Amino acid sequence: MIRRRNLIGATLLGAALLTLGLAGPAAARTLVFCSEGNPESLNPQLVTTTTGMDATWPVYNTLVEFAPGTTTIQPALAESWTVSEDGRTYVFRLRPNVAFHASARFRPSRSLTAEDVVFSFERQWRPDHPFHRVSGGGYSYFRDLGLPALLDAIEAPDPLTVRIRLKQPDATFLANVAMALGGILSAEYAAALQAAGEPERIDREPIGTGPFSFAGFQPDVVLRYRAFPGYWGGRQPVDSLVFSITPNAAVRLAKVRVGECHLTAFPNPGDLDAIAADPALVLMRQEELNIGYLALNTRTPPLNDVRVRRAINMAIDKDAIVQGVYGPGGTAARTPIPPNLWSHDPAIRDEPLDREAALRLLAEAGLPQGFEAELWYPPVSRPYNPNGRRVADLIQADLARINIRVRPMTEEWSAYRGRMLAGETALALFGWTADNGDPDNFLGVLLGCTAARPGGSNIARWCEPRFDALVTEARRTGDQTRRAALYREAQGVFKRESPWVPIAHSAVFVVARREVTGYRMDPLGRHLFRGVGLAGSR
């Protein structure tokens, strides 16, 4: 069966590579990554998933960035920056002579300037910006972080200086602009597309300053990039980068084993021992900042009753899920904050698995016979959930024991994600990998009131004033000790109100062929290919 799948995968990938003008991974200096799904967009401003961000990181840079393999902020397009004493004004000095990519439609006439930075942020911020509504205008992550209300002004005093003023201090601001949504687009390219009456092409045919330029995208098959010879950070070790889109984990592994791909993420936990024993492969492991959870839509009866939510929490055997699905990489979760992130509260404990008590809570809520609901599960492997269907099956069996009858449901990944963000589900398996090393990236983005609106990442649609006030206060102070205390108190509110069933935190794995050089795993779940090469390719 594996052999047959491998041949099918080889045929599809080979056809796609030939279509896009490549001979395959054996060609000189072409690096192939087996990706698990289609990106929801090629614009970093419009993506919220790791899959989407992975597809944009080769093309774009941010003002500041996280050093690869860490959560330490370092210069990127801004070679330096200052922060005012009151914490409200950030002044970024841009790196000179940073070149933009070119394409068949666009040849830049200038290097990066402050105009491009202002354009990139104001597009997301200002509803009257000419590009704000292009491609639907869905800047959900920008809004979930509260940036529209936080920003006061973005100015360009000179071509290499950007000044950003905030309405109040925010300890998360610098880390937030280091995320994918802070990718800097070309204002000149946007103007050319607008003049041609094709503004939406900016999101389908991206132009950035990153190490690779966009070369082509065939959904469900392949995404292709070329190394950018003018990259300010230096020439890449490979000439081309290809994402071979392969949703099935077994097929991804088969492709790596025969050399159709050089790297892949999210192998099946049951394959880890065999991978480690294969002399042609390297198995990498990273303790990532992530959480897999079951969201309970608090605006949908009967889940608007906290007794029902607590009953569900008491009925699900998390340890069995971790052992049966996550394997050695999994740890049962108690709060949204991973145990390897500062402010995690180890004192919080789960209520014991107690189905009799859960039945009593349902009876108190007027549901002695239980109820029916749909249970949505992700169709692709995720770092926080390696097998959504298997997790859904185990939860279905657990809830049946307290008379809650659920029907497992799913859709293609982009459609699934859209349904979650629209708040259309009652019970839904979802998850998160941190995009920075700040606890607000979990508590504020996933559970804050701003993120509970349609399109927001708070898919439980839970808005608890006390919780929100604690998280907001933590964001406004620069004292980490005080912030940690506020986040621990917020975790207690979360536990009491139970808008989720936290399922697991997971270590993640990457499989690489031994000829791959320079690849580093990332605690933020990114798959980055800057500086990655192939031994013997030069």
mmCIF file of N, CA, C and O in Angstrom, residues 453-523:
data_model
loop_
_atom_site.group_PDB
_atom_site.id
_atom_site.type_symbol
_atom_site.label_atom_id
_atom_site.label_comp_id
_atom_site.label_asym_id
_atom_site.label_seq_id
_atom_site.Cartn_x
_atom_site.Cartn_y
_atom_site.Cartn_z
ATOM 1 N N ARG A 453 -15.397 38.054 18.173
ATOM 2 C CA ARG A 453 -16.307 38.505 17.114
ATOM 3 C C ARG A 453 -16.180 37.586 15.901
ATOM 4 O O ARG A 453 -15.205 36.837 15.788
ATOM 5 N N PRO A 454 -17.132 37.626 14.964
ATOM 6 C CA PRO A 454 -17.028 36.805 13.754
ATOM 7 C C PRO A 454 -15.708 37.064 13.028
ATOM 8 O O PRO A 454 -15.298 38.208 12.852
ATOM 9 N N GLY A 455 -15.051 35.984 12.639
ATOM 10 C CA GLY A 455 -13.752 36.083 12.002
ATOM 11 C C GLY A 455 -12.598 36.035 12.966
ATOM 12 O O GLY A 455 -11.436 35.905 12.565
ATOM 13 N N GLY A 456 -12.873 36.113 14.276
ATOM 14 C CA GLY A 456 -11.814 36.095 15.279
ATOM 15 C C GLY A 456 -11.396 34.692 15.650
ATOM 16 O O GLY A 456 -12.117 33.717 15.432
ATOM 17 N N SER A 457 -10.231 34.578 16.271
ATOM 18 C CA SER A 457 -9.661 33.272 16.614
ATOM 19 C C SER A 457 -10.235 32.681 17.894
ATOM 20 O O SER A 457 -9.897 31.548 18.247
ATOM 21 N N ASN A 458 -11.095 33.426 18.606
ATOM 22 C CA ASN A 458 -11.771 32.896 19.792
ATOM 23 C C ASN A 458 -12.998 32.129 19.324
ATOM 24 O O ASN A 458 -14.123 32.633 19.325
ATOM 25 N N ILE A 459 -12.773 30.871 18.900
ATOM 26 C CA ILE A 459 -13.868 30.119 18.285
ATOM 27 C C ILE A 459 -14.861 29.594 19.319
ATOM 28 O O ILE A 459 -15.948 29.136 18.955
ATOM 29 N N ALA A 460 -14.525 29.687 20.609
ATOM 30 C CA ALA A 460 -15.504 29.372 21.655
ATOM 31 C C ALA A 460 -16.483 30.532 21.851
ATOM 32 O O ALA A 460 -17.489 30.368 22.542
ATOM 33 N N ARG A 461 -16.174 31.685 21.227
ATOM 34 C CA ARG A 461 -17.019 32.884 21.333
ATOM 35 C C ARG A 461 -17.310 33.229 22.798
ATOM 36 O O ARG A 461 -18.397 33.656 23.158
ATOM 37 N N TRP A 462 -16.276 33.055 23.619
ATOM 38 C CA TRP A 462 -16.364 33.290 25.059
ATOM 39 C C TRP A 462 -15.846 34.686 25.365
ATOM 40 O O TRP A 462 -14.743 35.043 24.965
ATOM 41 N N CYS A 463 -16.639 35.471 26.038
ATOM 42 C CA CYS A 463 -16.210 36.811 26.440
ATOM 43 C C CYS A 463 -16.543 36.984 27.914
ATOM 44 O O CYS A 463 -17.710 37.206 28.283
ATOM 45 N N GLU A 464 -15.547 36.857 28.753
ATOM 46 C CA GLU A 464 -15.710 36.954 30.196
ATOM 47 C C GLU A 464 -15.025 38.244 30.665
ATOM 48 O O GLU A 464 -13.798 38.372 30.567
ATOM 49 N N PRO A 465 -15.779 39.228 31.160
ATOM 50 C CA PRO A 465 -15.190 40.535 31.492
ATOM 51 C C PRO A 465 -14.000 40.456 32.450
ATOM 52 O O PRO A 465 -13.016 41.174 32.261
ATOM 53 N N ARG A 466 -14.074 39.618 33.474
ATOM 54 C CA ARG A 466 -12.966 39.559 34.431
ATOM 55 C C ARG A 466 -11.709 39.010 33.760
ATOM 56 O O ARG A 466 -10.608 39.553 33.935
ATOM 57 N N PHE A 467 -11.850 37.942 32.995
ATOM 58 C CA PHE A 467 -10.722 37.377 32.266
ATOM 59 C C PHE A 467 -10.122 38.425 31.335
ATOM 60 O O PHE A 467 -8.900 38.633 31.295
ATOM 61 N N ASP A 468 -10.970 39.091 30.577
ATOM 62 C CA ASP A 468 -10.492 40.063 29.595
ATOM 63 C C ASP A 468 -9.769 41.224 30.274
ATOM 64 O O ASP A 468 -8.752 41.719 29.769
ATOM 65 N N ALA A 469 -10.270 41.647 31.416
ATOM 66 C CA ALA A 469 -9.631 42.757 32.132
ATOM 67 C C ALA A 469 -8.245 42.364 32.628
ATOM 68 O O ALA A 469 -7.297 43.163 32.572
ATOM 69 N N LEU A 470 -8.095 41.143 33.100
ATOM 70 C CA LEU A 470 -6.786 40.671 33.567
ATOM 71 C C LEU A 470 -5.780 40.610 32.428
ATOM 72 O O LEU A 470 -4.628 41.045 32.567
ATOM 73 N N VAL A 471 -6.198 40.073 31.290
ATOM 74 C CA VAL A 471 -5.297 39.942 30.145
ATOM 75 C C VAL A 471 -4.926 41.324 29.597
ATOM 76 O O VAL A 471 -3.778 41.570 29.228
ATOM 77 N N THR A 472 -5.896 42.222 29.554
ATOM 78 C CA THR A 472 -5.627 43.578 29.073
ATOM 79 C C THR A 472 -4.654 44.301 29.999
ATOM 80 O O THR A 472 -3.714 44.975 29.543
ATOM 81 N N GLU A 473 -4.843 44.173 31.300
ATOM 82 C CA GLU A 473 -3.925 44.807 32.257
ATOM 83 C C GLU A 473 -2.515 44.246 32.097
ATOM 84 O O GLU A 473 -1.524 44.996 32.132
ATOM 85 N N ALA A 474 -2.406 42.937 31.889
ATOM 86 C CA ALA A 474 -1.090 42.324 31.705
ATOM 87 C C ALA A 474 -0.399 42.860 30.465
ATOM 88 O O ALA A 474 0.829 43.053 30.445
ATOM 89 N N ARG A 475 -1.171 43.120 29.437
ATOM 90 C CA ARG A 475 -0.597 43.637 28.192
ATOM 91 C C ARG A 475 -0.061 45.052 28.363
ATOM 92 O O ARG A 475 0.862 45.466 27.660
ATOM 93 N N ARG A 476 -0.632 45.795 29.298
ATOM 94 C CA ARG A 476 -0.287 47.210 29.458
ATOM 95 C C ARG A 476 0.904 47.453 30.379
ATOM 96 O O ARG A 476 1.363 48.580 30.519
ATOM 97 N N THR A 477 1.403 46.430 31.034
ATOM 98 C CA THR A 477 2.524 46.624 31.950
ATOM 99 C C THR A 477 3.773 45.928 31.417
ATOM 100 O O THR A 477 3.691 44.857 30.816
ATOM 101 N N GLY A 478 4.919 46.536 31.655
ATOM 102 C CA GLY A 478 6.179 45.944 31.232
ATOM 103 C C GLY A 478 6.844 45.103 32.300
ATOM 104 O O GLY A 478 7.900 44.516 32.056
ATOM 105 N N ASP A 479 6.257 45.013 33.480
ATOM 106 C CA ASP A 479 6.822 44.234 34.586
ATOM 107 C C ASP A 479 6.414 42.769 34.413
ATOM 108 O O ASP A 479 5.245 42.408 34.614
ATOM 109 N N GLN A 480 7.374 41.907 34.059
ATOM 110 C CA GLN A 480 7.024 40.522 33.754
ATOM 111 C C GLN A 480 6.508 39.763 34.971
ATOM 112 O O GLN A 480 5.632 38.896 34.843
ATOM 113 N N THR A 481 7.016 40.076 36.142
ATOM 114 C CA THR A 481 6.513 39.412 37.352
ATOM 115 C C THR A 481 5.037 39.729 37.563
ATOM 116 O O THR A 481 4.228 38.834 37.865
ATOM 117 N N ARG A 482 4.693 40.996 37.405
ATOM 118 C CA ARG A 482 3.282 41.399 37.539
ATOM 119 C C ARG A 482 2.444 40.770 36.432
ATOM 120 O O ARG A 482 1.325 40.299 36.673
ATOM 121 N N ARG A 483 2.959 40.755 35.216
ATOM 122 C CA ARG A 483 2.231 40.142 34.109
ATOM 123 C C ARG A 483 1.964 38.660 34.388
ATOM 124 O O ARG A 483 0.861 38.157 34.149
ATOM 125 N N ALA A 484 2.972 37.952 34.861
ATOM 126 C CA ALA A 484 2.804 36.519 35.135
ATOM 127 C C ALA A 484 1.717 36.277 36.170
ATOM 128 O O ALA A 484 0.908 35.339 36.043
ATOM 129 N N ALA A 485 1.662 37.124 37.212
ATOM 130 C CA ALA A 485 0.637 36.970 38.246
ATOM 131 C C ALA A 485 -0.753 37.196 37.653
ATOM 132 O O ALA A 485 -1.712 36.460 37.968
ATOM 133 N N LEU A 486 -0.891 38.185 36.783
ATOM 134 C CA LEU A 486 -2.185 38.443 36.149
ATOM 135 C C LEU A 486 -2.594 37.289 35.236
ATOM 136 O O LEU A 486 -3.768 36.882 35.224
ATOM 137 N N TYR A 487 -1.658 36.746 34.496
ATOM 138 C CA TYR A 487 -1.980 35.625 33.614
ATOM 139 C C TYR A 487 -2.359 34.370 34.404
ATOM 140 O O TYR A 487 -3.229 33.609 33.990
ATOM 141 N N ARG A 488 -1.714 34.165 35.549
ATOM 142 C CA ARG A 488 -2.102 33.012 36.379
ATOM 143 C C ARG A 488 -3.526 33.181 36.910
ATOM 144 O O ARG A 488 -4.303 32.215 36.946
ATOM 145 N N GLU A 489 -3.867 34.397 37.315
ATOM 146 C CA GLU A 489 -5.240 34.639 37.765
ATOM 147 C C GLU A 489 -6.236 34.428 36.627
ATOM 148 O O GLU A 489 -7.319 33.853 36.817
ATOM 149 N N ALA A 490 -5.878 34.855 35.432
ATOM 150 C CA ALA A 490 -6.748 34.658 34.266
ATOM 151 C C ALA A 490 -6.942 33.180 33.965
ATOM 152 O O ALA A 490 -8.045 32.750 33.585
ATOM 153 N N GLN A 491 -5.896 32.387 34.143
ATOM 154 C CA GLN A 491 -6.035 30.943 33.925
ATOM 155 C C GLN A 491 -7.022 30.320 34.906
ATOM 156 O O GLN A 491 -7.735 29.372 34.579
ATOM 157 N N GLY A 492 -7.076 30.854 36.108
ATOM 158 C CA GLY A 492 -8.059 30.370 37.077
ATOM 159 C C GLY A 492 -9.484 30.670 36.640
ATOM 160 O O GLY A 492 -10.383 29.833 36.791
ATOM 161 N N VAL A 493 -9.708 31.865 36.076
ATOM 162 C CA VAL A 493 -11.029 32.206 35.543
ATOM 163 C C VAL A 493 -11.385 31.268 34.395
ATOM 164 O O VAL A 493 -12.517 30.760 34.312
ATOM 165 N N PHE A 494 -10.442 31.045 33.508
ATOM 166 C CA PHE A 494 -10.664 30.114 32.396
ATOM 167 C C PHE A 494 -11.076 28.740 32.912
ATOM 168 O O PHE A 494 -12.041 28.127 32.415
ATOM 169 N N LYS A 495 -10.371 28.250 33.905
ATOM 170 C CA LYS A 495 -10.661 26.905 34.411
ATOM 171 C C LYS A 495 -12.064 26.839 35.006
ATOM 172 O O LYS A 495 -12.793 25.859 34.814
ATOM 173 N N ARG A 496 -12.463 27.875 35.705
ATOM 174 C CA ARG A 496 -13.781 27.895 36.336
ATOM 175 C C ARG A 496 -14.902 27.932 35.299
ATOM 176 O O ARG A 496 -15.932 27.276 35.458
ATOM 177 N N GLU A 497 -14.691 28.685 34.221
ATOM 178 C CA GLU A 497 -15.754 28.870 33.228
ATOM 179 C C GLU A 497 -15.738 27.830 32.116
ATOM 180 O O GLU A 497 -16.740 27.664 31.413
ATOM 181 N N SER A 498 -14.608 27.146 31.910
ATOM 182 C CA SER A 498 -14.503 25.984 31.015
ATOM 183 C C SER A 498 -15.013 26.220 29.581
ATOM 184 O O SER A 498 -15.840 25.460 29.076
ATOM 185 N N PRO A 499 -14.510 27.229 28.859
ATOM 186 C CA PRO A 499 -14.928 27.391 27.466
ATOM 187 C C PRO A 499 -14.277 26.382 26.522
ATOM 188 O O PRO A 499 -14.699 26.258 25.372
ATOM 189 N N TRP A 500 -13.253 25.702 26.991
ATOM 190 C CA TRP A 500 -12.577 24.645 26.233
ATOM 191 C C TRP A 500 -12.475 23.400 27.092
ATOM 192 O O TRP A 500 -12.575 23.458 28.319
ATOM 193 N N VAL A 501 -12.181 22.308 26.411
ATOM 194 C CA VAL A 501 -11.533 21.162 27.047
ATOM 195 C C VAL A 501 -10.091 21.200 26.536
ATOM 196 O O VAL A 501 -9.832 20.851 25.380
ATOM 197 N N PRO A 502 -9.131 21.660 27.336
ATOM 198 C CA PRO A 502 -7.736 21.594 26.887
ATOM 199 C C PRO A 502 -7.346 20.114 26.744
ATOM 200 O O PRO A 502 -7.538 19.327 27.677
ATOM 201 N N ILE A 503 -6.825 19.737 25.604
ATOM 202 C CA ILE A 503 -6.513 18.325 25.356
ATOM 203 C C ILE A 503 -5.041 18.020 25.586
ATOM 204 O O ILE A 503 -4.695 17.199 26.431
ATOM 205 N N ALA A 504 -4.160 18.655 24.817
ATOM 206 C CA ALA A 504 -2.750 18.265 24.898
ATOM 207 C C ALA A 504 -1.829 19.367 24.404
ATOM 208 O O ALA A 504 -2.187 20.191 23.564
ATOM 209 N N HIS A 505 -0.623 19.362 24.945
ATOM 210 C CA HIS A 505 0.517 20.058 24.377
ATOM 211 C C HIS A 505 1.399 18.984 23.751
ATOM 212 O O HIS A 505 1.506 17.877 24.281
ATOM 213 N N SER A 506 2.030 19.322 22.651
ATOM 214 C CA SER A 506 2.769 18.282 21.951
ATOM 215 C C SER A 506 4.140 18.753 21.520
ATOM 216 O O SER A 506 4.291 19.857 20.984
ATOM 217 N N ALA A 507 5.130 17.897 21.751
ATOM 218 C CA ALA A 507 6.400 18.073 21.050
ATOM 219 C C ALA A 507 6.138 17.776 19.576
ATOM 220 O O ALA A 507 5.236 17.015 19.239
ATOM 221 N N VAL A 508 6.893 18.400 18.709
ATOM 222 C CA VAL A 508 6.697 18.186 17.279
ATOM 223 C C VAL A 508 7.976 17.624 16.673
ATOM 224 O O VAL A 508 9.070 17.766 17.221
ATOM 225 N N PHE A 509 7.806 16.984 15.527
ATOM 226 C CA PHE A 509 8.907 16.288 14.881
ATOM 227 C C PHE A 509 9.015 16.713 13.421
ATOM 228 O O PHE A 509 8.013 16.980 12.761
ATOM 229 N N VAL A 510 10.233 16.756 12.930
ATOM 230 C CA VAL A 510 10.525 16.956 11.516
ATOM 231 C C VAL A 510 11.430 15.822 11.070
ATOM 232 O O VAL A 510 12.358 15.425 11.791
ATOM 233 N N VAL A 511 11.144 15.291 9.889
ATOM 234 C CA VAL A 511 11.965 14.244 9.303
ATOM 235 C C VAL A 511 12.729 14.856 8.136
ATOM 236 O O VAL A 511 12.142 15.510 7.273
ATOM 237 N N ALA A 512 14.040 14.652 8.109
ATOM 238 C CA ALA A 512 14.865 15.184 7.025
ATOM 239 C C ALA A 512 15.786 14.090 6.485
ATOM 240 O O ALA A 512 16.214 13.200 7.234
ATOM 241 N N ARG A 513 16.073 14.175 5.218
ATOM 242 C CA ARG A 513 17.105 13.324 4.648
ATOM 243 C C ARG A 513 18.469 13.817 5.134
ATOM 244 O O ARG A 513 18.645 15.000 5.421
ATOM 245 N N ARG A 514 19.433 12.927 5.224
ATOM 246 C CA ARG A 514 20.726 13.278 5.817
ATOM 247 C C ARG A 514 21.494 14.315 5.018
ATOM 248 O O ARG A 514 22.364 14.999 5.551
ATOM 249 N N GLU A 515 21.158 14.466 3.735
ATOM 250 C CA GLU A 515 21.882 15.452 2.943
ATOM 251 C C GLU A 515 21.441 16.887 3.214
ATOM 252 O O GLU A 515 22.067 17.843 2.729
ATOM 253 N N VAL A 516 20.354 17.070 3.976
ATOM 254 C CA VAL A 516 19.886 18.419 4.303
ATOM 255 C C VAL A 516 20.832 19.061 5.317
ATOM 256 O O VAL A 516 21.185 18.456 6.328
ATOM 257 N N THR A 517 21.245 20.290 5.043
ATOM 258 C CA THR A 517 22.133 21.013 5.947
ATOM 259 C C THR A 517 21.482 22.335 6.373
ATOM 260 O O THR A 517 20.730 22.943 5.623
ATOM 261 N N GLY A 518 21.776 22.748 7.594
ATOM 262 C CA GLY A 518 21.388 24.084 8.048
ATOM 263 C C GLY A 518 19.967 24.235 8.526
ATOM 264 O O GLY A 518 19.556 25.351 8.881
ATOM 265 N N TYR A 519 19.182 23.150 8.581
ATOM 266 C CA TYR A 519 17.793 23.298 9.019
ATOM 267 C C TYR A 519 17.736 23.275 10.542
ATOM 268 O O TYR A 519 18.347 22.422 11.192
ATOM 269 N N ARG A 520 16.958 24.200 11.112
ATOM 270 C CA ARG A 520 16.754 24.252 12.563
ATOM 271 C C ARG A 520 15.268 24.243 12.860
ATOM 272 O O ARG A 520 14.500 24.963 12.213
ATOM 273 N N MET A 521 14.869 23.449 13.845
ATOM 274 C CA MET A 521 13.483 23.497 14.287
ATOM 275 C C MET A 521 13.242 24.780 15.073
ATOM 276 O O MET A 521 14.173 25.424 15.559
ATOM 277 N N ASP A 522 11.964 25.129 15.182
ATOM 278 C CA ASP A 522 11.597 26.427 15.704
ATOM 279 C C ASP A 522 10.550 26.276 16.796
ATOM 280 O O ASP A 522 9.558 25.573 16.606
ATOM 281 N N PRO A 523 10.720 26.916 17.962
ATOM 282 C CA PRO A 523 9.731 26.774 19.037
ATOM 283 C C PRO A 523 8.382 27.400 18.694
ATOM 284 O O PRO A 523 7.390 27.133 19.363
#
